Amino acid sequence: MTERSIPADIARKLVAAPTYASEELYDAYRWLRANNPLGVAEPEGFDPFWVVTKHADILEISRNNALFLSGERGTTLMNKDGEARARAVTGTPHLVRSLVQMDEPDHMKYRLLTQAWFMPANIRKREEAIRELAKKAADDFASLPGRCEFIKDVASHYPLRVVMNILGVPEEDFGRMLRLTQELFGASDPDTERFKAALSDEQFAQLLISVVQDFTDYFEQITADRRANPRDDLATLLAQAEIDGASLPPFERTGYYTIVATAGHDTTSSSTAAAMWGLATVPGLLERVRADLSLVPALIEEAIRWATPVKTFMRSASADTQLRGREIKQGDWLMLCYASGNRDEEVFANPDSFDIDRKPNRQIAFGNGAHLCLGQHLARMEMRILFEELLPRLKSVRLDGEPRYVESFFVNGLKTLPIAFELA
């Protein structure tokens, strides 16, 4: 045990999926920020990794993509056996290779393929179509009998429809995409059906590989169809795209489809649910925002901070360097704890309170630097439109049971949000 070492009990919590579904996570982060904001965790079965818990340090690492790499090691936390299996299957430390797992020069080449699709000027052209989906979601909500499970009934389906329409997935396959996303991001959650029979680490790994293969098989069919029958959708762009004069390699093409089809809706669902949680629990908030819909963007921004759906990403150092006075060696692995940065007391007053009056709200849930989330503008727009349609109909809302969270140390958010409500 050295000065830089994180206590063993906290290190164990950081690699235990159930921690991320409880307040234990924020207790651990609070202790780390105060006592060891840049320390090394050495949990059994894992390579040691630095735990980065301060807002400023996360930003510094995120902005220096040449020094802190995404492609050399897993960008999601894996134990030693998991990384070995990934390398055996793909020849890389990744089961998928998307923008998230790329460094330069590949990263920018691939990012530029779709970047224009997600810029504000382009997504504004889709606002009318998105509003129609939001109206349908609000109509469906209003038809419920004064009680619902908001995740299942609203938050998981509306963002899914938005992104699947942009991607070009047919409606009959929306349910399949939702299930595969939940299996990919929530594999460690005990309620994830495919993984309930996984009794060993090896069985778990094989099932995760099978999820990725299901994505691959599905999107290879989409690719073949769009090459034969091009349309005005993102799938056609990816099916026909070229890098350096050649079609996208299948591994990278699958990664691109997968990141759009999964992160494009699951993270937005989590933030949408967090906004409704805030409306249901903060006294007077619903009345205030309902009376002044210009406050909806502030509600959305605070919900994004509060939820921080992507809890962690990993980076690896490409050279020896110093951070917060500590020596980081080439090859060292670092965990960026976005949910901790978004509760940093030096940046956010009363960080554990849901407060729409934060100005500026310097949340970092979308990351920063070259890997800043490509879909951030779309996510904000679709949430804004949903609540613009929903709030005028909503007279009151309260919790109708105990919310539950997904057990996952990568992408994590509310799993259930039972609410009771009155319509206006």
Short mmCIF file of C-alpha atoms in Angstrom, two decimals:
data_model
loop_
_atom_site.label_atom_id
_atom_site.label_comp_id
_atom_site.label_asym_id
_atom_site.label_seq_id
_atom_site.Cartn_x
_atom_site.Cartn_y
_atom_site.Cartn_z
CA MET A 1 0.00 0.00 0.00
CA THR A 2 1.49 3.31 -1.10
CA GLU A 3 0.33 6.90 -0.77
CA ARG A 4 -1.20 6.72 -4.21
CA SER A 5 -3.12 3.48 -3.54
CA ILE A 6 -6.87 3.56 -3.13
CA PRO A 7 -8.21 1.59 -0.15
CA ALA A 8 -9.00 -1.99 -1.16
CA ASP A 9 -12.67 -1.76 -0.17
CA ILE A 10 -13.23 1.26 -2.43
CA ALA A 11 -11.27 -0.36 -5.27
CA ARG A 12 -13.55 -3.40 -5.03
CA LYS A 13 -16.63 -1.19 -5.18
CA LEU A 14 -15.43 0.52 -8.36
CA VAL A 15 -15.37 -2.82 -10.22
CA ALA A 16 -18.61 -4.20 -8.73
CA ALA A 17 -21.64 -3.50 -10.92
CA PRO A 18 -24.12 -3.36 -7.97
CA THR A 19 -22.25 -0.31 -6.60
CA TYR A 20 -23.39 1.68 -9.62
CA ALA A 21 -27.04 1.06 -8.74
CA SER A 22 -26.74 2.55 -5.25
CA GLU A 23 -25.62 5.64 -3.35
CA GLU A 24 -22.43 3.74 -2.46
CA LEU A 25 -21.00 4.96 -5.74
CA TYR A 26 -21.35 8.63 -4.82
CA ASP A 27 -20.09 7.96 -1.29
CA ALA A 28 -16.96 6.37 -2.79
CA TYR A 29 -16.47 9.23 -5.23
CA ARG A 30 -16.94 11.80 -2.48
CA TRP A 31 -14.25 10.12 -0.36
CA LEU A 32 -11.86 9.90 -3.32
CA ARG A 33 -12.28 13.55 -4.33
CA ALA A 34 -11.52 14.62 -0.78
CA ASN A 35 -8.72 12.17 0.06
CA ASN A 36 -7.18 10.67 -3.07
CA PRO A 37 -8.54 12.32 -6.23
CA LEU A 38 -5.96 10.62 -8.46
CA GLY A 39 -5.11 7.25 -6.99
CA VAL A 40 -4.44 3.71 -8.15
CA ALA A 41 -6.96 0.90 -7.73
CA GLU A 42 -5.66 -2.66 -7.64
CA PRO A 43 -8.73 -4.92 -7.38
CA GLU A 44 -8.19 -8.65 -7.68
CA GLY A 45 -8.39 -9.96 -11.24
CA PHE A 46 -7.83 -6.55 -12.85
CA ASP A 47 -4.74 -4.74 -14.03
CA PRO A 48 -4.08 -1.71 -11.80
CA PHE A 49 -5.67 1.52 -13.02
CA TRP A 50 -5.67 5.18 -12.04
CA VAL A 51 -9.03 6.49 -10.80
CA VAL A 52 -9.65 10.06 -11.99
CA THR A 53 -12.42 11.71 -9.97
CA LYS A 54 -11.94 15.49 -10.34
CA HIS A 55 -13.68 17.55 -13.03
CA ALA A 56 -10.48 19.41 -14.01
CA ASP A 57 -8.41 16.23 -14.37
CA ILE A 58 -11.07 14.51 -16.48
CA LEU A 59 -11.12 17.55 -18.78
CA GLU A 60 -7.33 17.66 -19.05
CA ILE A 61 -7.11 14.00 -20.02
CA SER A 62 -10.07 14.26 -22.42
CA ARG A 63 -8.49 17.20 -24.24
CA ASN A 64 -5.15 15.47 -24.76
CA ASN A 65 -5.99 12.57 -27.04
CA ALA A 66 -2.43 12.09 -28.26
CA LEU A 67 -1.17 11.46 -24.73
CA PHE A 68 -4.19 9.57 -23.40
CA LEU A 69 -5.25 6.95 -25.93
CA SER A 70 -8.54 5.14 -26.52
CA GLY A 71 -7.38 2.32 -28.77
CA GLU A 72 -4.45 0.68 -26.98
CA ARG A 73 -6.42 -0.83 -24.08
CA GLY A 74 -10.10 -1.44 -23.41
CA THR A 75 -12.13 1.77 -23.26
CA THR A 76 -14.56 -0.02 -20.96
CA LEU A 77 -13.28 -1.62 -17.79
CA MET A 78 -12.50 -5.33 -18.25
CA ASN A 79 -10.80 -7.82 -16.01
CA LYS A 80 -7.69 -9.63 -17.24
CA ASP A 81 -9.64 -12.64 -18.50
CA GLY A 82 -12.13 -10.43 -20.35
CA GLU A 83 -9.42 -8.55 -22.20
CA ALA A 84 -7.66 -11.81 -23.11
CA ARG A 85 -10.90 -13.17 -24.58
CA ALA A 86 -11.51 -9.98 -26.56
CA ARG A 87 -8.02 -10.21 -28.04
CA ALA A 88 -8.56 -13.87 -28.89
CA VAL A 89 -11.82 -13.08 -30.73
CA THR A 90 -10.96 -9.80 -32.50
CA GLY A 91 -7.19 -9.44 -32.27
CA THR A 92 -7.74 -6.20 -30.35
CA PRO A 93 -8.68 -5.34 -26.75
CA HIS A 94 -12.18 -4.43 -28.02
CA LEU A 95 -15.20 -6.56 -28.89
CA VAL A 96 -16.35 -3.71 -31.14
CA ARG A 97 -14.31 -0.95 -32.73
CA SER A 98 -16.29 2.27 -32.99
CA LEU A 99 -15.32 5.93 -32.75
CA VAL A 100 -15.00 5.41 -29.01
CA GLN A 101 -12.15 2.93 -29.47
CA MET A 102 -10.22 4.91 -32.10
CA ASP A 103 -7.22 7.22 -31.99
CA GLU A 104 -5.76 9.37 -34.77
CA PRO A 105 -5.52 9.17 -37.68
CA ASP A 106 -8.50 6.78 -37.83
CA HIS A 107 -10.73 8.61 -35.38
CA MET A 108 -11.22 11.82 -37.33
CA LYS A 109 -11.54 10.01 -40.67
CA TYR A 110 -14.40 7.93 -39.31
CA ARG A 111 -15.98 10.76 -37.33
CA LEU A 112 -16.18 12.98 -40.41
CA LEU A 113 -18.28 10.34 -42.20
CA THR A 114 -21.35 11.20 -40.10
CA GLN A 115 -20.46 14.41 -38.28
CA ALA A 116 -22.58 16.60 -40.56
CA TRP A 117 -25.64 14.47 -39.82
CA PHE A 118 -25.47 15.40 -36.15
CA MET A 119 -24.65 19.09 -36.40
CA PRO A 120 -27.33 21.59 -35.23
CA ALA A 121 -28.12 22.88 -38.73
CA ASN A 122 -28.91 19.38 -39.96
CA ILE A 123 -30.85 18.08 -36.98
CA ARG A 124 -33.03 21.22 -37.06
CA LYS A 125 -34.31 19.93 -40.41
CA ARG A 126 -35.60 16.89 -38.53
CA GLU A 127 -37.27 18.83 -35.74
CA GLU A 128 -40.76 18.53 -37.24
CA ALA A 129 -40.45 14.75 -37.63
CA ILE A 130 -39.06 14.43 -34.10
CA ARG A 131 -41.91 16.56 -32.73
CA GLU A 132 -44.43 14.17 -34.30
CA LEU A 133 -42.78 11.31 -32.43
CA ALA A 134 -42.83 13.38 -29.23
CA LYS A 135 -46.54 14.14 -29.67
CA LYS A 136 -47.21 10.44 -30.11
CA ALA A 137 -45.22 9.71 -26.93
CA ALA A 138 -47.16 12.41 -25.05
CA ASP A 139 -50.47 11.02 -26.37
CA ASP A 140 -49.50 7.53 -25.23
CA PHE A 141 -48.52 8.90 -21.81
CA ALA A 142 -51.84 10.75 -21.50
CA SER A 143 -53.74 7.55 -22.27
CA LEU A 144 -52.26 5.78 -19.24
CA PRO A 145 -54.44 5.42 -16.12
CA GLY A 146 -52.64 7.90 -13.85
CA ARG A 147 -49.82 5.50 -13.07
CA CYS A 148 -46.98 4.14 -15.13
CA GLU A 149 -43.47 2.81 -15.13
CA PHE A 150 -41.94 5.76 -16.95
CA ILE A 151 -38.89 3.92 -18.29
CA LYS A 152 -40.87 1.10 -19.89
CA ASP A 153 -43.79 3.22 -21.02
CA VAL A 154 -42.04 6.38 -22.30
CA ALA A 155 -38.33 6.93 -21.70
CA SER A 156 -37.01 3.82 -23.42
CA HIS A 157 -39.21 4.02 -26.54
CA TYR A 158 -39.25 7.64 -27.67
CA PRO A 159 -35.45 8.08 -28.05
CA LEU A 160 -35.27 4.63 -29.63
CA ARG A 161 -37.75 5.70 -32.32
CA VAL A 162 -35.86 8.93 -33.01
CA VAL A 163 -32.51 7.24 -33.52
CA MET A 164 -33.81 4.19 -35.39
CA ASN A 165 -35.60 6.47 -37.87
CA ILE A 166 -32.36 8.38 -38.48
CA LEU A 167 -30.36 5.18 -38.78
CA GLY A 168 -32.95 3.55 -41.04
CA VAL A 169 -33.91 0.49 -38.99
CA PRO A 170 -37.44 -0.71 -39.85
CA GLU A 171 -40.02 -0.35 -37.08
CA GLU A 172 -40.53 -4.08 -36.73
CA ASP A 173 -36.91 -4.35 -35.56
CA PHE A 174 -37.04 -1.58 -32.93
CA GLY A 175 -37.70 -4.10 -30.15
CA ARG A 176 -34.75 -6.20 -31.25
CA MET A 177 -32.45 -3.18 -31.12
CA LEU A 178 -33.72 -2.26 -27.64
CA ARG A 179 -33.11 -5.79 -26.36
CA LEU A 180 -29.61 -6.01 -27.85
CA THR A 181 -28.72 -2.60 -26.41
CA GLN A 182 -29.85 -3.64 -22.96
CA GLU A 183 -27.84 -6.85 -23.29
CA LEU A 184 -24.71 -5.00 -24.41
CA PHE A 185 -24.81 -2.21 -21.81
CA GLY A 186 -26.58 -4.07 -19.00
CA ALA A 187 -24.89 -7.45 -19.28
CA SER A 188 -23.90 -7.40 -15.61
CA ASP A 189 -27.41 -6.53 -14.42
CA PRO A 190 -29.19 -9.53 -12.84
CA ASP A 191 -32.41 -8.76 -14.76
CA THR A 192 -30.79 -9.01 -18.21
CA GLU A 193 -32.44 -12.11 -19.61
CA ARG A 194 -29.69 -13.52 -21.85
CA PHE A 195 -27.16 -13.44 -19.01
CA LYS A 196 -29.25 -15.00 -16.24
CA ALA A 197 -27.83 -18.45 -16.99
CA ALA A 198 -24.20 -17.28 -17.04
CA LEU A 199 -22.61 -19.12 -14.13
CA SER A 200 -18.95 -18.41 -14.84
CA ASP A 201 -16.80 -15.62 -16.25
CA GLU A 202 -16.22 -17.73 -19.36
CA GLN A 203 -19.96 -18.21 -19.95
CA PHE A 204 -20.54 -14.49 -19.39
CA ALA A 205 -17.85 -13.60 -21.94
CA GLN A 206 -19.25 -16.01 -24.52
CA LEU A 207 -22.72 -14.52 -24.14
CA LEU A 208 -21.35 -11.00 -24.56
CA ILE A 209 -19.56 -12.12 -27.71
CA SER A 210 -22.87 -13.56 -28.95
CA VAL A 211 -24.58 -10.16 -28.45
CA VAL A 212 -21.93 -8.49 -30.60
CA GLN A 213 -22.33 -11.22 -33.22
CA ASP A 214 -26.09 -10.61 -33.29
CA PHE A 215 -25.43 -6.93 -34.00
CA THR A 216 -22.93 -7.90 -36.72
CA ASP A 217 -25.32 -10.33 -38.42
CA TYR A 218 -28.16 -7.82 -38.37
CA PHE A 219 -26.21 -4.88 -39.73
CA GLU A 220 -24.52 -6.92 -42.44
CA GLN A 221 -28.03 -7.57 -43.77
CA ILE A 222 -28.79 -3.85 -43.55
CA THR A 223 -25.54 -3.09 -45.41
CA ALA A 224 -26.42 -5.46 -48.25
CA ASP A 225 -29.90 -3.97 -48.53
CA ARG A 226 -28.70 -0.35 -48.59
CA ARG A 227 -26.10 -1.07 -51.23
CA ALA A 228 -28.86 -2.48 -53.41
CA ASN A 229 -31.58 -0.03 -52.32
CA PRO A 230 -30.06 3.24 -51.09
CA ARG A 231 -32.22 5.60 -49.01
CA ASP A 232 -31.88 8.90 -47.17
CA ASP A 233 -30.66 7.38 -43.93
CA LEU A 234 -27.49 6.85 -41.96
CA ALA A 235 -27.39 3.15 -42.78
CA THR A 236 -27.03 3.96 -46.47
CA LEU A 237 -24.21 6.38 -45.72
CA LEU A 238 -22.33 3.75 -43.71
CA ALA A 239 -23.02 0.97 -46.21
CA GLN A 240 -21.55 3.04 -49.03
CA ALA A 241 -18.86 4.91 -47.08
CA GLU A 242 -15.18 4.69 -47.94
CA ILE A 243 -12.03 5.41 -45.96
CA ASP A 244 -8.84 5.97 -47.95
CA GLY A 245 -10.59 4.76 -51.11
CA ALA A 246 -11.89 1.46 -49.70
CA SER A 247 -15.17 0.36 -48.15
CA LEU A 248 -15.28 0.30 -44.37
CA PRO A 249 -13.84 -2.93 -42.98
CA PRO A 250 -16.63 -5.12 -41.51
CA PHE A 251 -15.31 -4.84 -37.93
CA GLU A 252 -15.30 -1.03 -38.02
CA ARG A 253 -18.58 -0.86 -39.94
CA THR A 254 -20.31 -3.00 -37.32
CA GLY A 255 -18.80 -0.81 -34.61
CA TYR A 256 -20.17 2.32 -36.25
CA TYR A 257 -23.69 0.92 -36.63
CA THR A 258 -23.59 -0.41 -33.07
CA ILE A 259 -22.52 2.82 -31.37
CA VAL A 260 -25.25 4.78 -33.18
CA ALA A 261 -27.90 2.10 -32.54
CA THR A 262 -27.09 1.76 -28.83
CA ALA A 263 -25.59 4.91 -27.31
CA GLY A 264 -27.83 6.99 -29.56
CA HIS A 265 -30.91 6.13 -27.53
CA ASP A 266 -29.97 4.39 -24.26
CA THR A 267 -28.14 7.37 -22.80
CA THR A 268 -30.93 9.74 -23.84
CA SER A 269 -33.46 7.43 -22.17
CA SER A 270 -31.50 7.66 -18.92
CA SER A 271 -31.42 11.47 -18.99
CA THR A 272 -35.10 11.66 -19.93
CA ALA A 273 -35.94 9.50 -16.93
CA ALA A 274 -33.73 11.64 -14.69
CA ALA A 275 -35.65 14.76 -15.77
CA MET A 276 -38.94 13.12 -14.82
CA TRP A 277 -37.40 11.98 -11.52
CA GLY A 278 -36.49 15.63 -10.81
CA LEU A 279 -40.00 16.81 -11.66
CA ALA A 280 -41.46 14.16 -9.35
CA THR A 281 -39.19 14.83 -6.36
CA VAL A 282 -38.14 18.51 -6.29
CA PRO A 283 -40.88 20.59 -4.66
CA GLY A 284 -42.38 23.18 -7.01
CA LEU A 285 -40.21 22.24 -9.99
CA LEU A 286 -43.01 20.89 -12.18
CA GLU A 287 -45.19 23.98 -11.59
CA ARG A 288 -42.28 26.29 -12.31
CA VAL A 289 -41.17 24.68 -15.59
CA ARG A 290 -44.75 24.07 -16.74
CA ALA A 291 -45.45 27.79 -16.30
CA ASP A 292 -42.33 28.77 -18.26
CA LEU A 293 -41.28 26.28 -20.95
CA SER A 294 -38.17 28.38 -21.66
CA LEU A 295 -36.76 26.58 -18.58
CA VAL A 296 -36.93 23.19 -20.30
CA PRO A 297 -33.32 23.37 -21.64
CA ALA A 298 -32.06 24.04 -18.09
CA LEU A 299 -34.11 21.07 -16.85
CA ILE A 300 -32.56 18.90 -19.56
CA GLU A 301 -29.00 20.04 -18.82
CA GLU A 302 -29.38 19.30 -15.11
CA ALA A 303 -30.93 15.92 -15.87
CA ILE A 304 -27.92 15.08 -18.05
CA ARG A 305 -25.55 16.08 -15.22
CA TRP A 306 -27.59 14.19 -12.65
CA ALA A 307 -27.86 11.01 -14.72
CA THR A 308 -24.38 11.04 -16.31
CA PRO A 309 -25.39 7.89 -18.26
CA VAL A 310 -21.84 7.00 -19.32
CA LYS A 311 -20.31 6.50 -15.91
CA THR A 312 -16.74 5.65 -16.93
CA PHE A 313 -14.38 5.45 -19.88
CA MET A 314 -10.83 4.14 -19.81
CA ARG A 315 -7.72 5.70 -21.36
CA SER A 316 -4.08 4.59 -21.53
CA ALA A 317 -0.99 6.80 -21.41
CA SER A 318 1.14 6.89 -24.56
CA ALA A 319 4.15 8.36 -22.70
CA ASP A 320 5.35 9.13 -19.20
CA THR A 321 3.65 12.24 -17.84
CA GLN A 322 2.58 14.01 -14.66
CA LEU A 323 -0.92 14.78 -13.43
CA ARG A 324 -1.82 16.31 -10.08
CA GLY A 325 1.84 15.88 -9.07
CA ARG A 326 1.84 12.13 -9.66
CA GLU A 327 3.96 10.16 -12.10
CA ILE A 328 1.94 8.37 -14.74
CA LYS A 329 3.95 5.87 -16.78
CA GLN A 330 3.61 4.93 -20.43
CA GLY A 331 1.00 2.17 -20.70
CA ASP A 332 -0.78 3.06 -17.46
CA TRP A 333 -4.56 2.62 -17.58
CA LEU A 334 -6.86 5.40 -16.33
CA MET A 335 -10.56 5.38 -15.42
CA LEU A 336 -12.33 8.67 -16.12
CA CYS A 337 -15.19 8.87 -13.61
CA TYR A 338 -17.59 11.29 -15.30
CA ALA A 339 -20.26 10.84 -12.62
CA SER A 340 -17.72 11.96 -10.03
CA GLY A 341 -16.62 14.96 -12.11
CA ASN A 342 -20.28 15.96 -12.38
CA ARG A 343 -20.56 15.98 -8.57
CA ASP A 344 -17.26 17.84 -7.98
CA GLU A 345 -17.79 20.35 -5.18
CA GLU A 346 -15.22 22.73 -6.71
CA VAL A 347 -17.40 23.09 -9.80
CA PHE A 348 -20.98 22.49 -8.64
CA ALA A 349 -22.47 24.04 -5.50
CA ASN A 350 -24.55 21.49 -3.60
CA PRO A 351 -23.70 18.88 -6.24
CA ASP A 352 -26.06 16.24 -4.85
CA SER A 353 -29.08 18.52 -5.34
CA PHE A 354 -31.12 18.55 -8.56
CA ASP A 355 -30.97 22.25 -9.41
CA ILE A 356 -31.96 23.72 -12.78
CA ASP A 357 -30.53 27.14 -11.86
CA ARG A 358 -26.88 26.16 -12.37
CA LYS A 359 -25.36 28.85 -14.60
CA PRO A 360 -23.23 27.80 -16.24
CA ASN A 361 -23.90 24.09 -15.90
CA ARG A 362 -20.45 22.74 -16.73
CA GLN A 363 -21.52 19.10 -16.86
CA ILE A 364 -19.18 16.72 -18.67
CA ALA A 365 -21.55 13.83 -19.34
CA PHE A 366 -20.89 14.12 -23.09
CA GLY A 367 -17.12 13.98 -22.59
CA ASN A 368 -14.77 16.56 -24.04
CA GLY A 369 -12.05 16.97 -26.61
CA ALA A 370 -11.90 14.93 -29.82
CA HIS A 371 -14.27 12.30 -28.41
CA LEU A 372 -17.00 14.79 -27.45
CA CYS A 373 -20.29 12.95 -28.03
CA LEU A 374 -21.33 13.21 -31.68
CA GLY A 375 -25.02 13.01 -30.78
CA GLN A 376 -25.13 15.64 -28.03
CA HIS A 377 -27.16 18.17 -30.05
CA LEU A 378 -29.68 15.55 -31.12
CA ALA A 379 -30.04 14.28 -27.54
CA ARG A 380 -30.74 17.77 -26.20
CA MET A 381 -33.20 18.52 -28.98
CA GLU A 382 -35.25 15.35 -28.64
CA MET A 383 -35.48 15.69 -24.85
CA ARG A 384 -36.46 19.36 -25.14
CA ILE A 385 -39.19 18.58 -27.64
CA LEU A 386 -40.57 15.71 -25.56
CA PHE A 387 -40.95 17.85 -22.45
CA GLU A 388 -42.38 20.75 -24.46
CA GLU A 389 -45.12 18.34 -25.53
CA LEU A 390 -45.49 16.53 -22.21
CA LEU A 391 -45.41 19.27 -19.58
CA PRO A 392 -48.49 21.25 -20.67
CA ARG A 393 -50.52 18.06 -20.12
CA LEU A 394 -49.04 17.25 -16.70
CA LYS A 395 -50.72 18.75 -13.62
CA SER A 396 -48.85 16.78 -10.94
CA VAL A 397 -46.41 13.87 -10.64
CA ARG A 398 -44.91 11.94 -7.75
CA LEU A 399 -42.96 8.75 -7.22
CA ASP A 400 -45.17 5.69 -6.91
CA GLY A 401 -42.55 3.28 -5.63
CA GLU A 402 -38.79 2.98 -5.27
CA PRO A 403 -36.78 3.71 -8.43
CA ARG A 404 -34.16 1.11 -9.35
CA TYR A 405 -30.94 1.50 -11.30
CA VAL A 406 -29.16 -0.70 -13.83
CA GLU A 407 -26.17 -2.53 -12.38
CA SER A 408 -23.41 -1.55 -14.80
CA PHE A 409 -20.10 0.29 -14.40
CA PHE A 410 -20.15 1.54 -17.99
CA VAL A 411 -23.55 2.83 -19.18
CA ASN A 412 -25.98 3.05 -16.30
CA GLY A 413 -29.21 4.81 -15.45
CA LEU A 414 -32.65 4.32 -14.00
CA LYS A 415 -34.06 0.86 -14.71
CA THR A 416 -37.50 1.52 -13.22
CA LEU A 417 -39.24 4.81 -12.38
CA PRO A 418 -42.77 4.19 -11.08
CA ILE A 419 -44.78 7.42 -11.03
CA ALA A 420 -48.33 8.52 -10.31
CA PHE A 421 -49.62 11.60 -12.11
CA GLU A 422 -52.59 13.83 -12.83
CA LEU A 423 -53.24 15.35 -16.21
CA ALA A 424 -54.02 19.02 -16.64
#
